[in-house]
PDB file of C-alpha atoms in Angstrom:
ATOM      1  CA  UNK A   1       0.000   0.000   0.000  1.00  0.00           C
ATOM      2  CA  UNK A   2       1.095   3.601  -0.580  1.00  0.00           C
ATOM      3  CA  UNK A   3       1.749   6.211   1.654  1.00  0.00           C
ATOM      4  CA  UNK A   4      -1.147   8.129   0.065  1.00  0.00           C
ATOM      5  CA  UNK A   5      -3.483   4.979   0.106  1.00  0.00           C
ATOM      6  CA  UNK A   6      -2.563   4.744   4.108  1.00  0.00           C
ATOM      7  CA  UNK A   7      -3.090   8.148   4.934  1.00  0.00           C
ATOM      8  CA  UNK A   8      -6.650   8.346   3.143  1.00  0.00           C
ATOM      9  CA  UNK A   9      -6.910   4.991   5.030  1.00  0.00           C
ATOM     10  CA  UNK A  10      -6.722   6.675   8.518  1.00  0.00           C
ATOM     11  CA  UNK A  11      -8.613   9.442   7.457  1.00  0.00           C
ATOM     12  CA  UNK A  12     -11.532   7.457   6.376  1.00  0.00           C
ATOM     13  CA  UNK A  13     -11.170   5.188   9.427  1.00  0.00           C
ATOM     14  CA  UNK A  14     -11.084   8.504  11.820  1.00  0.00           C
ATOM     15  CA  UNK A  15     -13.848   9.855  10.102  1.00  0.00           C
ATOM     16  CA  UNK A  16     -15.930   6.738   9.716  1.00  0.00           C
ATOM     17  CA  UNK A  17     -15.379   6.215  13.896  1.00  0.00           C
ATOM     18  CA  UNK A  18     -17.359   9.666  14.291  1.00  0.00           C
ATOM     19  CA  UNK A  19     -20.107   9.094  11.755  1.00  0.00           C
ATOM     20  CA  UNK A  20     -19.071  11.872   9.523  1.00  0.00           C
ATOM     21  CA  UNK A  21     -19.272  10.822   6.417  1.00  0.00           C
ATOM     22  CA  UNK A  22     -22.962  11.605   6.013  1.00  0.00           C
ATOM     23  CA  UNK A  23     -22.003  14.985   5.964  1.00  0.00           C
ATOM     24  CA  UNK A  24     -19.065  14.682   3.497  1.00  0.00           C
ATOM     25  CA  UNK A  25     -20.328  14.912   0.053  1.00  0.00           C
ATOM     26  CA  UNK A  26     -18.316  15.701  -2.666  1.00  0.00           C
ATOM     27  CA  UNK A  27     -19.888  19.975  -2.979  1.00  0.00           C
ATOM     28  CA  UNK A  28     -19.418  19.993   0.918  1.00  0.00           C
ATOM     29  CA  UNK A  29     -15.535  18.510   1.018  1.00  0.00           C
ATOM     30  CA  UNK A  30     -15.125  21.254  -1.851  1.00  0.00           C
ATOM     31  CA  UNK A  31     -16.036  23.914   0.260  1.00  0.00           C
ATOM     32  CA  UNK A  32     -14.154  23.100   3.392  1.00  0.00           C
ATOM     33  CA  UNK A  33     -11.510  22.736   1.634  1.00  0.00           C
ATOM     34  CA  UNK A  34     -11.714  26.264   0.166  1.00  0.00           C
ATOM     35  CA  UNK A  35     -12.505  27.482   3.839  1.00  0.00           C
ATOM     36  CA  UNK A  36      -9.379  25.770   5.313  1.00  0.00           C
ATOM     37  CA  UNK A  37      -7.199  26.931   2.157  1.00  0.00           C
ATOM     38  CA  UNK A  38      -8.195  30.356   3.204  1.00  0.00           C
ATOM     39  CA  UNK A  39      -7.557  30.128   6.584  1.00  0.00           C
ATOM     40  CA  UNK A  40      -3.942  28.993   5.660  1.00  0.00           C
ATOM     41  CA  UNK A  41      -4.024  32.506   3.762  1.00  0.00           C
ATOM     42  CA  UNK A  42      -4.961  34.162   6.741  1.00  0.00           C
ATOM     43  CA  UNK A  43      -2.060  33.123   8.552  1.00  0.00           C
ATOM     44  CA  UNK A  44      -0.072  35.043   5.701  1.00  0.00           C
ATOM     45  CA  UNK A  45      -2.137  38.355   5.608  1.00  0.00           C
ATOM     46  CA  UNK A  46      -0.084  41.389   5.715  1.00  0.00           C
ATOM     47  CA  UNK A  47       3.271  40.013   6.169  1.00  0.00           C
ATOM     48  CA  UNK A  48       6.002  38.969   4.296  1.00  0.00           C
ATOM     49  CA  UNK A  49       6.829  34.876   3.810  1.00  0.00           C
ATOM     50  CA  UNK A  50       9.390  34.856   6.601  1.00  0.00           C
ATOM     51  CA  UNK A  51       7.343  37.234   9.194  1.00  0.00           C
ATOM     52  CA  UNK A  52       4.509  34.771   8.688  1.00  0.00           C
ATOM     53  CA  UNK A  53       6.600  31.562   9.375  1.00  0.00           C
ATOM     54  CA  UNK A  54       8.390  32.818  12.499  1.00  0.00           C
ATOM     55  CA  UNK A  55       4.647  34.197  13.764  1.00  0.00           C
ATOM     56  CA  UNK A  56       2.223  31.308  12.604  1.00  0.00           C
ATOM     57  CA  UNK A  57       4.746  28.587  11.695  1.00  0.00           C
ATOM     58  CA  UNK A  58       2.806  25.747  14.197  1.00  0.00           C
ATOM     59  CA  UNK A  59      -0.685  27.205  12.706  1.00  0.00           C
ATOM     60  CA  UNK A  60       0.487  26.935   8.838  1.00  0.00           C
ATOM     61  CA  UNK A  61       1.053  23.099   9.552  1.00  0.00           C
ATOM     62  CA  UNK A  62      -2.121  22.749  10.355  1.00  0.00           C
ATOM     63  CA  UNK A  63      -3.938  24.165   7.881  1.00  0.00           C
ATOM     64  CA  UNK A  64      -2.083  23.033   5.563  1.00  0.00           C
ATOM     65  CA  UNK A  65      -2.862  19.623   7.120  1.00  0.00           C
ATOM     66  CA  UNK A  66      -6.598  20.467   7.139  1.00  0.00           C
ATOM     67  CA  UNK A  67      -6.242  21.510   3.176  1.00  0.00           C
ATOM     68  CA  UNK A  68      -4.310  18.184   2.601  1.00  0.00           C
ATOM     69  CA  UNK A  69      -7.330  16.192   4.598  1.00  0.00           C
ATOM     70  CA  UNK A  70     -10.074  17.299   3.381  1.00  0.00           C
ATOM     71  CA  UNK A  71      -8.113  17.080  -0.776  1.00  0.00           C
ATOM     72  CA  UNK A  72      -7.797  13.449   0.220  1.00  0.00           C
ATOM     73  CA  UNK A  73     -11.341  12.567   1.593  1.00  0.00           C
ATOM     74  CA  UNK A  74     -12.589  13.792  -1.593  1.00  0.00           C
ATOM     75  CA  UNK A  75     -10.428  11.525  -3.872  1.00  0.00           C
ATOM     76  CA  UNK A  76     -11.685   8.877  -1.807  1.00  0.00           C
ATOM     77  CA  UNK A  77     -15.377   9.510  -2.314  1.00  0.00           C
ATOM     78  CA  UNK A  78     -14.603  10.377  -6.387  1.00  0.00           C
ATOM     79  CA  UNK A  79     -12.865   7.447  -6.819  1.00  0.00           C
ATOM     80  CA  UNK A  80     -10.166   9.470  -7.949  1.00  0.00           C
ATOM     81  CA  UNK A  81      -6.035   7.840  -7.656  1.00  0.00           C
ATOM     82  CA  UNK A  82      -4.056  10.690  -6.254  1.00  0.00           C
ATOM     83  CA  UNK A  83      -0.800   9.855  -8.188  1.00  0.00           C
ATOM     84  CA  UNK A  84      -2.736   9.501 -11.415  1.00  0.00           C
ATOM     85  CA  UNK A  85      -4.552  12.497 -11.338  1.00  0.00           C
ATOM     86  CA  UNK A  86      -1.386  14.715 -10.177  1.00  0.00           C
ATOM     87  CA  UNK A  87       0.869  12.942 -12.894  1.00  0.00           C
ATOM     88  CA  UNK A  88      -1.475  13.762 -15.470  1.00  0.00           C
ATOM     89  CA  UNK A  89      -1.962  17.079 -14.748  1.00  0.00           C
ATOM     90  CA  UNK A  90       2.081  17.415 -14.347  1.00  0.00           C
ATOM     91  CA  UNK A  91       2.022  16.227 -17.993  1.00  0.00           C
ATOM     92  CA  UNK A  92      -0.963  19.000 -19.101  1.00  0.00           C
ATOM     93  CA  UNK A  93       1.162  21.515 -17.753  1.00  0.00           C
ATOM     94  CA  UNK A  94       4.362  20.904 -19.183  1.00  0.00           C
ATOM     95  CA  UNK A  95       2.928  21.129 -22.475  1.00  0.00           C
ATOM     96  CA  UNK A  96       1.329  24.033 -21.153  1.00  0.00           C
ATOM     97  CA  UNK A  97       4.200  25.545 -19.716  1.00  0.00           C
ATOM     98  CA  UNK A  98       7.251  24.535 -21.151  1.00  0.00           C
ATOM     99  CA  UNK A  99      10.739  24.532 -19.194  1.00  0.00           C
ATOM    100  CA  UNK A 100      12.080  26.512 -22.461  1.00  0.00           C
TER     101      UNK A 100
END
């Protein structure tokens, strides 16, 4: 098993152990993740990259956790392989951006 496939493994288990996943549908998972994605902005707001680190550093984890949480749940629910879905958008922008 991956690393990927285990983490979305313990999320699914800690979520499951709650009951939660009635509430996770794929529009709602969308959504928090755009809430916690700002949040991690927040934590930048006003201040340069290195100001922001030194203040927030602990706090910037975490949302960045929450971000990379809530991503995963909803590859679970799509169906969607992490790994396949990043490689082939790696490959749509390359020809979209090329290194030259």
């Amino acid at each position: 098993m991956s690393d990927i496939n285990h983490l979305i493994e313990e999320i699914n288990q800690f979520r499951d152990k709650r009951d939660w996943r009635q509430y996770h549908n794929p529009k709602d998972l969308a959504i928090s993740l755009s809430i916690e994605a700002a949040e991690l902005l927040e934590d930048f707001q006003w201040k340069t990259s290195a100001q922001a680190l030194e203040a927030n550093g602990e706090n910037i984890q975490e949302e960045i956790a929450d971000v990379l949480i809530y991503a995963l749940m909803l590859c679970s629910d799509l169906d969607l392989d992490v790994k396949d879905i990043i490689e082939r958008k790696l490959v749509k922008n390359a020809v979209k951006y090329p290194a030259d």
